[in-house]
């Protein structure tokens, strides 16, 4: 009696394909980085100032659906002090909206009442390898940006331009 090698081949093939898939897929990743960054306005480059951004948490990238981040993202500076003490609401990166942005909203309870603060819109590359943050300022027609990692204004503007050009390809 002769056995067919077809079932064995199918099983081995399935295992190889599954192994390749599992090794290529980016499962949830722990993030713990601190970057030097620059805050600037394209309309007033003289306002550029150095700062830093610290990111701690988990970046999840499911097979289907939107990537998300759960954790802390804090920006150095008096006007961003709340980013250290308030809780960051989970950030969902919307692939189809504004080329993959996620909203940075922080929450806390003050005297028993909820307090929400919107820092702005965030775009990332990879596992927070680079980031562009458009700071929310309803009274301004020329928003500030914080980009990282950047040691100077030239690097910061290049990172912003690279993100801006992503949607034009």
PDB file of C-alpha atoms in Angstrom:
ATOM      1  CA  UNK A   1       0.000   0.000   0.000  1.00  0.00           C
ATOM      2  CA  UNK A   2       1.431   3.322  -1.097  1.00  0.00           C
ATOM      3  CA  UNK A   3       0.874   6.464   0.966  1.00  0.00           C
ATOM      4  CA  UNK A   4       0.395   9.824  -0.641  1.00  0.00           C
ATOM      5  CA  UNK A   5       2.881  12.531   0.326  1.00  0.00           C
ATOM      6  CA  UNK A   6       0.345  15.231  -0.464  1.00  0.00           C
ATOM      7  CA  UNK A   7      -1.040  15.647   3.111  1.00  0.00           C
ATOM      8  CA  UNK A   8       2.461  15.831   4.586  1.00  0.00           C
ATOM      9  CA  UNK A   9       3.532  18.407   1.975  1.00  0.00           C
ATOM     10  CA  UNK A  10       0.407  20.483   2.691  1.00  0.00           C
ATOM     11  CA  UNK A  11       1.083  20.477   6.429  1.00  0.00           C
ATOM     12  CA  UNK A  12       4.751  21.444   5.998  1.00  0.00           C
ATOM     13  CA  UNK A  13       3.797  24.173   3.503  1.00  0.00           C
ATOM     14  CA  UNK A  14       1.171  25.571   5.898  1.00  0.00           C
ATOM     15  CA  UNK A  15       3.682  25.626   8.764  1.00  0.00           C
ATOM     16  CA  UNK A  16       6.269  27.443   6.611  1.00  0.00           C
ATOM     17  CA  UNK A  17       3.717  30.022   5.423  1.00  0.00           C
ATOM     18  CA  UNK A  18       2.449  30.556   8.974  1.00  0.00           C
ATOM     19  CA  UNK A  19       6.020  30.953  10.260  1.00  0.00           C
ATOM     20  CA  UNK A  20       6.841  33.559   7.614  1.00  0.00           C
ATOM     21  CA  UNK A  21       3.622  35.430   8.369  1.00  0.00           C
ATOM     22  CA  UNK A  22       4.182  35.419  12.129  1.00  0.00           C
ATOM     23  CA  UNK A  23       7.777  36.590  11.775  1.00  0.00           C
ATOM     24  CA  UNK A  24       6.800  39.457   9.449  1.00  0.00           C
ATOM     25  CA  UNK A  25       3.782  40.736  11.403  1.00  0.00           C
ATOM     26  CA  UNK A  26       4.401  43.485  13.967  1.00  0.00           C
ATOM     27  CA  UNK A  27       2.608  42.438  17.127  1.00  0.00           C
ATOM     28  CA  UNK A  28       1.978  44.926  19.925  1.00  0.00           C
ATOM     29  CA  UNK A  29       5.257  46.567  20.777  1.00  0.00           C
ATOM     30  CA  UNK A  30       6.420  48.135  24.020  1.00  0.00           C
ATOM     31  CA  UNK A  31       7.646  51.696  23.509  1.00  0.00           C
ATOM     32  CA  UNK A  32       9.949  53.519  25.930  1.00  0.00           C
ATOM     33  CA  UNK A  33      11.789  56.407  24.263  1.00  0.00           C
ATOM     34  CA  UNK A  34      12.781  59.962  25.048  1.00  0.00           C
ATOM     35  CA  UNK A  35      13.650  62.223  22.135  1.00  0.00           C
ATOM     36  CA  UNK A  36      15.062  65.678  21.819  1.00  0.00           C
ATOM     37  CA  UNK A  37      12.537  67.656  19.802  1.00  0.00           C
ATOM     38  CA  UNK A  38      11.935  71.099  18.368  1.00  0.00           C
ATOM     39  CA  UNK A  39       8.740  73.135  18.560  1.00  0.00           C
ATOM     40  CA  UNK A  40       8.290  75.675  15.770  1.00  0.00           C
ATOM     41  CA  UNK A  41       5.816  77.544  13.619  1.00  0.00           C
ATOM     42  CA  UNK A  42       6.332  77.714   9.842  1.00  0.00           C
ATOM     43  CA  UNK A  43       5.062  81.309   9.968  1.00  0.00           C
ATOM     44  CA  UNK A  44       7.575  82.403  12.618  1.00  0.00           C
ATOM     45  CA  UNK A  45      10.732  80.314  12.531  1.00  0.00           C
ATOM     46  CA  UNK A  46      12.353  82.594  15.105  1.00  0.00           C
ATOM     47  CA  UNK A  47       9.944  81.116  17.664  1.00  0.00           C
ATOM     48  CA  UNK A  48      11.631  77.691  17.423  1.00  0.00           C
ATOM     49  CA  UNK A  49      12.609  76.188  20.743  1.00  0.00           C
ATOM     50  CA  UNK A  50      14.149  72.928  21.860  1.00  0.00           C
ATOM     51  CA  UNK A  51      12.089  70.548  23.962  1.00  0.00           C
ATOM     52  CA  UNK A  52      11.827  66.822  24.575  1.00  0.00           C
ATOM     53  CA  UNK A  53       9.153  64.178  24.148  1.00  0.00           C
ATOM     54  CA  UNK A  54       8.874  61.036  26.261  1.00  0.00           C
ATOM     55  CA  UNK A  55       6.789  58.078  25.090  1.00  0.00           C
ATOM     56  CA  UNK A  56       5.998  55.034  27.254  1.00  0.00           C
ATOM     57  CA  UNK A  57       3.371  52.449  26.429  1.00  0.00           C
ATOM     58  CA  UNK A  58       2.248  49.866  23.907  1.00  0.00           C
ATOM     59  CA  UNK A  59       1.795  50.367  20.181  1.00  0.00           C
ATOM     60  CA  UNK A  60      -0.651  47.820  18.737  1.00  0.00           C
ATOM     61  CA  UNK A  61      -0.884  47.065  15.045  1.00  0.00           C
ATOM     62  CA  UNK A  62      -3.612  44.505  14.366  1.00  0.00           C
ATOM     63  CA  UNK A  63      -3.923  42.593  11.107  1.00  0.00           C
ATOM     64  CA  UNK A  64      -7.117  44.390  10.258  1.00  0.00           C
ATOM     65  CA  UNK A  65      -8.159  47.765  11.568  1.00  0.00           C
ATOM     66  CA  UNK A  66      -6.374  50.768  12.949  1.00  0.00           C
ATOM     67  CA  UNK A  67      -3.129  50.926  14.894  1.00  0.00           C
ATOM     68  CA  UNK A  68      -3.400  52.297  18.419  1.00  0.00           C
ATOM     69  CA  UNK A  69      -1.235  53.474  21.290  1.00  0.00           C
ATOM     70  CA  UNK A  70      -1.957  53.077  24.992  1.00  0.00           C
ATOM     71  CA  UNK A  71       0.339  54.709  27.509  1.00  0.00           C
ATOM     72  CA  UNK A  72       1.940  58.080  28.183  1.00  0.00           C
ATOM     73  CA  UNK A  73       3.248  60.774  25.871  1.00  0.00           C
ATOM     74  CA  UNK A  74       4.622  63.813  27.658  1.00  0.00           C
ATOM     75  CA  UNK A  75       6.135  67.006  26.291  1.00  0.00           C
ATOM     76  CA  UNK A  76       8.619  69.117  28.238  1.00  0.00           C
ATOM     77  CA  UNK A  77       7.543  72.693  28.956  1.00  0.00           C
ATOM     78  CA  UNK A  78       5.279  74.651  31.285  1.00  0.00           C
ATOM     79  CA  UNK A  79       2.415  74.848  28.799  1.00  0.00           C
ATOM     80  CA  UNK A  80       2.440  71.035  28.492  1.00  0.00           C
ATOM     81  CA  UNK A  81       2.752  70.189  32.195  1.00  0.00           C
ATOM     82  CA  UNK A  82      -0.640  68.444  32.048  1.00  0.00           C
ATOM     83  CA  UNK A  83       0.854  65.796  29.712  1.00  0.00           C
ATOM     84  CA  UNK A  84       2.762  64.476  32.736  1.00  0.00           C
ATOM     85  CA  UNK A  85      -0.104  64.391  35.243  1.00  0.00           C
ATOM     86  CA  UNK A  86      -3.230  63.780  33.138  1.00  0.00           C
ATOM     87  CA  UNK A  87      -4.092  60.396  31.630  1.00  0.00           C
ATOM     88  CA  UNK A  88      -3.702  60.053  27.858  1.00  0.00           C
ATOM     89  CA  UNK A  89      -6.830  58.642  26.238  1.00  0.00           C
ATOM     90  CA  UNK A  90      -5.901  55.740  23.919  1.00  0.00           C
ATOM     91  CA  UNK A  91      -4.694  57.091  20.579  1.00  0.00           C
ATOM     92  CA  UNK A  92      -6.143  55.510  17.435  1.00  0.00           C
ATOM     93  CA  UNK A  93      -4.247  56.174  14.204  1.00  0.00           C
ATOM     94  CA  UNK A  94      -6.837  56.538  11.429  1.00  0.00           C
ATOM     95  CA  UNK A  95      -5.352  55.278   8.147  1.00  0.00           C
ATOM     96  CA  UNK A  96      -7.964  56.943   5.989  1.00  0.00           C
ATOM     97  CA  UNK A  97      -8.152  60.292   7.781  1.00  0.00           C
ATOM     98  CA  UNK A  98      -5.466  62.936   7.248  1.00  0.00           C
ATOM     99  CA  UNK A  99      -2.910  60.318   6.263  1.00  0.00           C
ATOM    100  CA  UNK A 100      -2.889  58.337   9.494  1.00  0.00           C
ATOM    101  CA  UNK A 101      -3.257  60.846  12.307  1.00  0.00           C
ATOM    102  CA  UNK A 102      -4.156  60.134  15.913  1.00  0.00           C
ATOM    103  CA  UNK A 103      -5.626  62.642  18.360  1.00  0.00           C
ATOM    104  CA  UNK A 104      -3.812  63.346  21.633  1.00  0.00           C
ATOM    105  CA  UNK A 105      -6.452  63.981  24.289  1.00  0.00           C
ATOM    106  CA  UNK A 106      -5.721  63.965  28.019  1.00  0.00           C
ATOM    107  CA  UNK A 107      -8.186  63.555  30.861  1.00  0.00           C
ATOM    108  CA  UNK A 108      -8.236  64.118  34.600  1.00  0.00           C
ATOM    109  CA  UNK A 109     -10.725  64.782  37.376  1.00  0.00           C
ATOM    110  CA  UNK A 110     -10.458  68.158  39.097  1.00  0.00           C
ATOM    111  CA  UNK A 111     -12.681  68.649  42.150  1.00  0.00           C
ATOM    112  CA  UNK A 112     -14.705  65.649  41.011  1.00  0.00           C
ATOM    113  CA  UNK A 113     -15.317  67.069  37.532  1.00  0.00           C
ATOM    114  CA  UNK A 114     -13.781  65.711  34.332  1.00  0.00           C
ATOM    115  CA  UNK A 115     -11.201  67.911  32.631  1.00  0.00           C
ATOM    116  CA  UNK A 116     -10.150  67.228  29.029  1.00  0.00           C
ATOM    117  CA  UNK A 117      -7.234  68.813  27.225  1.00  0.00           C
ATOM    118  CA  UNK A 118      -6.508  68.352  23.521  1.00  0.00           C
ATOM    119  CA  UNK A 119      -2.792  68.555  22.797  1.00  0.00           C
ATOM    120  CA  UNK A 120      -3.194  68.079  19.063  1.00  0.00           C
ATOM    121  CA  UNK A 121      -2.784  65.640  16.179  1.00  0.00           C
ATOM    122  CA  UNK A 122       0.022  63.078  16.059  1.00  0.00           C
ATOM    123  CA  UNK A 123       1.599  61.221  13.161  1.00  0.00           C
ATOM    124  CA  UNK A 124       4.241  58.529  13.673  1.00  0.00           C
ATOM    125  CA  UNK A 125       6.610  56.414  11.617  1.00  0.00           C
ATOM    126  CA  UNK A 126       7.304  52.840  12.601  1.00  0.00           C
ATOM    127  CA  UNK A 127       7.309  52.246  16.342  1.00  0.00           C
ATOM    128  CA  UNK A 128       7.624  55.947  17.195  1.00  0.00           C
ATOM    129  CA  UNK A 129      10.891  56.134  15.233  1.00  0.00           C
ATOM    130  CA  UNK A 130       9.807  59.616  14.131  1.00  0.00           C
ATOM    131  CA  UNK A 131       6.841  61.770  15.059  1.00  0.00           C
ATOM    132  CA  UNK A 132       5.115  64.974  14.044  1.00  0.00           C
ATOM    133  CA  UNK A 133       2.734  66.653  16.457  1.00  0.00           C
ATOM    134  CA  UNK A 134       0.516  69.530  15.324  1.00  0.00           C
ATOM    135  CA  UNK A 135      -0.283  71.476  18.481  1.00  0.00           C
ATOM    136  CA  UNK A 136      -3.930  72.434  18.946  1.00  0.00           C
ATOM    137  CA  UNK A 137      -4.346  76.215  19.124  1.00  0.00           C
ATOM    138  CA  UNK A 138      -7.861  77.263  18.076  1.00  0.00           C
ATOM    139  CA  UNK A 139      -6.919  80.960  18.000  1.00  0.00           C
ATOM    140  CA  UNK A 140      -4.058  80.546  15.530  1.00  0.00           C
ATOM    141  CA  UNK A 141      -4.105  80.191  11.760  1.00  0.00           C
ATOM    142  CA  UNK A 142      -0.441  79.134  11.872  1.00  0.00           C
ATOM    143  CA  UNK A 143      -0.121  76.113  14.187  1.00  0.00           C
ATOM    144  CA  UNK A 144       2.976  75.060  16.063  1.00  0.00           C
ATOM    145  CA  UNK A 145       4.575  71.718  15.320  1.00  0.00           C
ATOM    146  CA  UNK A 146       6.736  69.515  17.505  1.00  0.00           C
ATOM    147  CA  UNK A 147       8.867  67.014  15.615  1.00  0.00           C
ATOM    148  CA  UNK A 148      11.176  64.350  16.963  1.00  0.00           C
ATOM    149  CA  UNK A 149      13.860  63.210  17.042  1.00  0.00           C
ATOM    150  CA  UNK A 150      15.327  66.580  16.120  1.00  0.00           C
ATOM    151  CA  UNK A 151      18.301  68.461  17.530  1.00  0.00           C
ATOM    152  CA  UNK A 152      17.745  71.687  15.589  1.00  0.00           C
ATOM    153  CA  UNK A 153      15.246  73.588  13.449  1.00  0.00           C
ATOM    154  CA  UNK A 154      16.639  72.232  10.177  1.00  0.00           C
ATOM    155  CA  UNK A 155      16.117  68.611  11.270  1.00  0.00           C
ATOM    156  CA  UNK A 156      12.670  69.451  12.652  1.00  0.00           C
ATOM    157  CA  UNK A 157      11.511  71.065   9.400  1.00  0.00           C
ATOM    158  CA  UNK A 158      12.828  68.114   7.377  1.00  0.00           C
ATOM    159  CA  UNK A 159      10.867  65.632   9.489  1.00  0.00           C
ATOM    160  CA  UNK A 160       7.709  67.744   9.115  1.00  0.00           C
ATOM    161  CA  UNK A 161       8.214  68.029   5.345  1.00  0.00           C
ATOM    162  CA  UNK A 162       8.706  64.259   5.035  1.00  0.00           C
ATOM    163  CA  UNK A 163       5.425  63.626   6.864  1.00  0.00           C
ATOM    164  CA  UNK A 164       3.648  66.299   4.796  1.00  0.00           C
ATOM    165  CA  UNK A 165       4.894  64.710   1.562  1.00  0.00           C
ATOM    166  CA  UNK A 166       3.716  61.204   2.553  1.00  0.00           C
ATOM    167  CA  UNK A 167       0.164  62.046   1.527  1.00  0.00           C
ATOM    168  CA  UNK A 168       1.219  63.401  -1.875  1.00  0.00           C
ATOM    169  CA  UNK A 169       2.825  60.253  -3.294  1.00  0.00           C
TER     170      UNK A 169
END
